[in-house]
C-alpha atoms as a PDB file:
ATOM      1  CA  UNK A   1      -9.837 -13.887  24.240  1.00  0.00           C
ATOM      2  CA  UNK A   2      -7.866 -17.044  25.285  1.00  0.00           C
ATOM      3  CA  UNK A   3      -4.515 -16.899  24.661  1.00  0.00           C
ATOM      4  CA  UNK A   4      -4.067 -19.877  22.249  1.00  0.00           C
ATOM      5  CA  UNK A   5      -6.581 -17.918  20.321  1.00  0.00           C
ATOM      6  CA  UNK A   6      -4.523 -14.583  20.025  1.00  0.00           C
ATOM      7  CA  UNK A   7      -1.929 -16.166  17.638  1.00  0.00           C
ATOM      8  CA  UNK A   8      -4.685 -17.605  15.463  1.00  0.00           C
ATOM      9  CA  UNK A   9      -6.606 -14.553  15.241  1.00  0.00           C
ATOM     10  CA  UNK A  10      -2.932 -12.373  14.439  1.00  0.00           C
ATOM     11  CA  UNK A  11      -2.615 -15.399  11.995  1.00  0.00           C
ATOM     12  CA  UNK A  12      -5.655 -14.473  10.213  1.00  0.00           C
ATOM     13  CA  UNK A  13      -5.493 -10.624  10.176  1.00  0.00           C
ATOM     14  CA  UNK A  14      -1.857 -11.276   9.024  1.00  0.00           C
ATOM     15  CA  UNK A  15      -2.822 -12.703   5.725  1.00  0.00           C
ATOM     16  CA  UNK A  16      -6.261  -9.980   5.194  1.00  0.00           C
ATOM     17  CA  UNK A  17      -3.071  -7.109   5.479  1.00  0.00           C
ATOM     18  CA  UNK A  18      -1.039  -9.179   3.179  1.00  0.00           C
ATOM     19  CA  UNK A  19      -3.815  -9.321   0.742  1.00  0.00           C
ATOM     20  CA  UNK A  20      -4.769  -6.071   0.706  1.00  0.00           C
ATOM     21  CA  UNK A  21      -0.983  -4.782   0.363  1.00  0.00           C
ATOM     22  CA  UNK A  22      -1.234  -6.791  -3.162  1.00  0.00           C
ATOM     23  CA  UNK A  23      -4.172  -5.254  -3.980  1.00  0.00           C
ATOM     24  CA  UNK A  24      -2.290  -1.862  -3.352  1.00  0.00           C
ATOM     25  CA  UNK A  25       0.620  -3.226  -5.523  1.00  0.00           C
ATOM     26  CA  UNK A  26      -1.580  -3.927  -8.247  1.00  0.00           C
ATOM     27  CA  UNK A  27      -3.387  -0.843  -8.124  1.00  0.00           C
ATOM     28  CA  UNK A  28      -0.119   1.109  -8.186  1.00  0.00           C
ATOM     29  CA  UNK A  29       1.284  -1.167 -11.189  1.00  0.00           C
ATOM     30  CA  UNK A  30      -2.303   0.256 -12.797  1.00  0.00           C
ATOM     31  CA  UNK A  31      -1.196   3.921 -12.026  1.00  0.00           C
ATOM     32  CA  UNK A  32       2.181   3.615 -13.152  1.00  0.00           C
ATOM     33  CA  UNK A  33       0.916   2.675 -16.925  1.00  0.00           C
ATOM     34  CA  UNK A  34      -2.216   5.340 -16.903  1.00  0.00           C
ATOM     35  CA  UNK A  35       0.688   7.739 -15.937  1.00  0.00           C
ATOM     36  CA  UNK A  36       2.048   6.494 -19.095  1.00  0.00           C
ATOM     37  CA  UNK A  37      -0.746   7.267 -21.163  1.00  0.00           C
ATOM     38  CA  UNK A  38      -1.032  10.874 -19.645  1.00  0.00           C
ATOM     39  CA  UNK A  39       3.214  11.438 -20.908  1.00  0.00           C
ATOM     40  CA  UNK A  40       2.405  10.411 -23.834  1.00  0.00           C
ATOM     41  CA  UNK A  41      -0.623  12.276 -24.606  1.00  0.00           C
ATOM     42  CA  UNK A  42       1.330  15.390 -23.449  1.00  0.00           C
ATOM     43  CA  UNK A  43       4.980  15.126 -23.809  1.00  0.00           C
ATOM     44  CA  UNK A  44       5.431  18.215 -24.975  1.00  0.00           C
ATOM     45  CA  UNK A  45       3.927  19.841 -21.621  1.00  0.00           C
ATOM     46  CA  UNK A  46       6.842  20.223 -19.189  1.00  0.00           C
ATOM     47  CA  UNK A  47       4.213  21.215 -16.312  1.00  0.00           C
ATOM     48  CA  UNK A  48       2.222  17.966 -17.211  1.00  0.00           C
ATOM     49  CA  UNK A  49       5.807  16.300 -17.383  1.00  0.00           C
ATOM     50  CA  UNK A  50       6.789  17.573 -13.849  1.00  0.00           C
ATOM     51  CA  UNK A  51       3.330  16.149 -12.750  1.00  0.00           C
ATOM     52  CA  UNK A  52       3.731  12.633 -14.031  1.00  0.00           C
ATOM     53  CA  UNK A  53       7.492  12.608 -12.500  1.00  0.00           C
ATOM     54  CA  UNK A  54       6.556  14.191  -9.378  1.00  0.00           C
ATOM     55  CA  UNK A  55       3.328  11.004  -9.197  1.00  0.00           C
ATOM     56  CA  UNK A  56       5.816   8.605 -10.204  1.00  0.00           C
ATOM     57  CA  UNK A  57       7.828   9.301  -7.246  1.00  0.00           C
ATOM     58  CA  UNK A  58       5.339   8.889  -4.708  1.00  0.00           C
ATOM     59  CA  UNK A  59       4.200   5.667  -5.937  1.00  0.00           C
ATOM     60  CA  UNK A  60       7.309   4.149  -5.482  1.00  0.00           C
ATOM     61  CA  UNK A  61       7.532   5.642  -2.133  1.00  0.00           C
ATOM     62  CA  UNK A  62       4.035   3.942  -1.454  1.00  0.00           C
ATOM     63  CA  UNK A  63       5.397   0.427  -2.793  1.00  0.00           C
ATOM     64  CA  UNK A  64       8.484   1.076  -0.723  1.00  0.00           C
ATOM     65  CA  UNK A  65       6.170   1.280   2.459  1.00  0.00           C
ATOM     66  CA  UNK A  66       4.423  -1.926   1.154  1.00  0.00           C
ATOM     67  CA  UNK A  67       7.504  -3.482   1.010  1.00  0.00           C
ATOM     68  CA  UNK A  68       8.647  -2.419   4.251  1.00  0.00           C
ATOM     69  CA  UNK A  69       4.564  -3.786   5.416  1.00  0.00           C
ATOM     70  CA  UNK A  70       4.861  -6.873   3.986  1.00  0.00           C
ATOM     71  CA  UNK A  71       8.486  -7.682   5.639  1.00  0.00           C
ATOM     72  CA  UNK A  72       7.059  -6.465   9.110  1.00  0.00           C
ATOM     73  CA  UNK A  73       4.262  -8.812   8.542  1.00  0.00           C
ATOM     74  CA  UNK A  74       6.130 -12.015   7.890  1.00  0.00           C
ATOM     75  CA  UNK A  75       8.484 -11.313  10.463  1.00  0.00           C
ATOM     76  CA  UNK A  76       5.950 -11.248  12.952  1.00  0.00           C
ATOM     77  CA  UNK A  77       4.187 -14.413  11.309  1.00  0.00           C
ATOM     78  CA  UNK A  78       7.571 -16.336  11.891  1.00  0.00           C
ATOM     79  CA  UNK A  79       7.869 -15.139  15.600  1.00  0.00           C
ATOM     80  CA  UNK A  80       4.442 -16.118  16.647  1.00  0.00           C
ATOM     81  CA  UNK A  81       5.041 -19.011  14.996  1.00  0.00           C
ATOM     82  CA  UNK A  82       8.287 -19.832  16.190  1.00  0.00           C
ATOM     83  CA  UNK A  83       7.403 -18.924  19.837  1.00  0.00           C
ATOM     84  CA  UNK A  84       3.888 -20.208  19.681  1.00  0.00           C
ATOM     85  CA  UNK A  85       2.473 -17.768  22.629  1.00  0.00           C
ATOM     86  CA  UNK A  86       1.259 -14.474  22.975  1.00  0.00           C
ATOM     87  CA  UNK A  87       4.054 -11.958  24.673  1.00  0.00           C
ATOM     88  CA  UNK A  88       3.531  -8.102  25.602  1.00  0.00           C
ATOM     89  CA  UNK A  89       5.730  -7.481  22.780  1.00  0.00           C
ATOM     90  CA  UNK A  90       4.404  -9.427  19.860  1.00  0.00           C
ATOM     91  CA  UNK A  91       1.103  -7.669  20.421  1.00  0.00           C
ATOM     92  CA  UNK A  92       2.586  -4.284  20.488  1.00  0.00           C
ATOM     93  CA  UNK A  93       4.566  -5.269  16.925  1.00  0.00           C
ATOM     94  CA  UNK A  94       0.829  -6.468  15.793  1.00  0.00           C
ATOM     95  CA  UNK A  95      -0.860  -3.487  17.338  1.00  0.00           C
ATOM     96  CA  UNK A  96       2.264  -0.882  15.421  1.00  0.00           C
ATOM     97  CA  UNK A  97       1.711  -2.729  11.927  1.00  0.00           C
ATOM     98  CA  UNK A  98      -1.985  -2.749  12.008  1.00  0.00           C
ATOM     99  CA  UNK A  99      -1.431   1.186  12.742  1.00  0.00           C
ATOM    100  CA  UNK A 100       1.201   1.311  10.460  1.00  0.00           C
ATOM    101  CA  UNK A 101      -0.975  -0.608   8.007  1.00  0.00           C
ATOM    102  CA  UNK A 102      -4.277   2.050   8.341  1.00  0.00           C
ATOM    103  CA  UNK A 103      -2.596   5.148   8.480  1.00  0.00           C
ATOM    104  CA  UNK A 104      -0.928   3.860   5.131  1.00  0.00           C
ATOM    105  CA  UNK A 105      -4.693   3.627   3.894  1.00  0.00           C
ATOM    106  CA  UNK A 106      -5.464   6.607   5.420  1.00  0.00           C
ATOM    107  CA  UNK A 107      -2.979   8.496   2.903  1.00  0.00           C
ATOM    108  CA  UNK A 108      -3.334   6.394   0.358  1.00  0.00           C
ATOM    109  CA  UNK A 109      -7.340   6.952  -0.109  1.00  0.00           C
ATOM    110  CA  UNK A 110      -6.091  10.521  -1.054  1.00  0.00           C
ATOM    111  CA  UNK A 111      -3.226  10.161  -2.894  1.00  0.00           C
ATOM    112  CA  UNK A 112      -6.197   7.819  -5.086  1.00  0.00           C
ATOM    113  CA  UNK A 113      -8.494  10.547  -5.159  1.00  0.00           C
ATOM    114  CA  UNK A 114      -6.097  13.276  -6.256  1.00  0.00           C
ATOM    115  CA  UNK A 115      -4.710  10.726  -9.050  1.00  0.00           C
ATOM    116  CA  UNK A 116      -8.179   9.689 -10.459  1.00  0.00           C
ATOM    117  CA  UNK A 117      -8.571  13.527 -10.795  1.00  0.00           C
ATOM    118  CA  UNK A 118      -5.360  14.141 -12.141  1.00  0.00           C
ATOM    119  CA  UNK A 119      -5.368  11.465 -14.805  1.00  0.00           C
ATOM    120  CA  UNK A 120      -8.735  12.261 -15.808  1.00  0.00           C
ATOM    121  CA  UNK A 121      -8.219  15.535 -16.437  1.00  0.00           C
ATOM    122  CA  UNK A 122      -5.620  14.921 -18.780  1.00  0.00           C
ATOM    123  CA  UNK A 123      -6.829  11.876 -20.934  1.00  0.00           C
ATOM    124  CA  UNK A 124     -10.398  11.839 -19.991  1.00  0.00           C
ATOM    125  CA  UNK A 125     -12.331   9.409 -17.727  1.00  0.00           C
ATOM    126  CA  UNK A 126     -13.399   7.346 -21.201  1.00  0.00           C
ATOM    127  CA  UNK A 127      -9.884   5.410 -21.176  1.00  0.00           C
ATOM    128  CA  UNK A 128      -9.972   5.102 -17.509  1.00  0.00           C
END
């Protein structure tokens, strides 16, 4: 890969990650409001209760780590280009945020499938 090419191509993976972290934010925005629905089909159920509370804490710890994504991104994007050339250490900040990024997905992909069952076991999958 030339190295004028290197920023270009960071360039462009920079904005997929960004879109994809809104796409998490959105999805989590979704969960926080079919959480609702499960509370307030069941608000007399302190396990159910403990549930929803114990969910809504680990989605805000999942938009916290978007956050923290999303700054890491655009600090990057404004050092490359700032700087305008490739250096040992603005790959290894791409190379950490792109792991960063896909372990994130990695976690995420079962926090999903454990909500989807969750939910759907306590308002049924017809108002999902």
């Amino acid at each position: 890969m030339l190295q004028s090419s290197i920023p270009e191509f960071q360039h462009q993976e920079h904005q997929a990650w960004l879109k994809k972290i809104d796409f998490y934010q959105e999805q989590i925005q979704i969960f926080q409001k079919e959480l609702s629905m499960v509370l307030h089909q069941h608000i007399d159920l302190f396990s159910i209760i403990e549930h929803v509370d114990e969910y809504r804490m680990i989605l805000l710890k999942k938009l916290k780590k978007l956050d923290e994504l999303r700054r890491q991104i655009i600090l990057h994007e404004k050092n490359i280009a700032q700087t305008l050339q490739t250096d040992a250490i603005n790959l290894w900040d791409h190379m950490e945020v792109r792991a960063q990024l896909e372990e994130f997905e990695k976690k995420y992909d079962s926090l999903k499938k454990n909500f989807r069952n969750f939910v759907a076991h306590h308002i049924g999958e017809s108002t999902l």
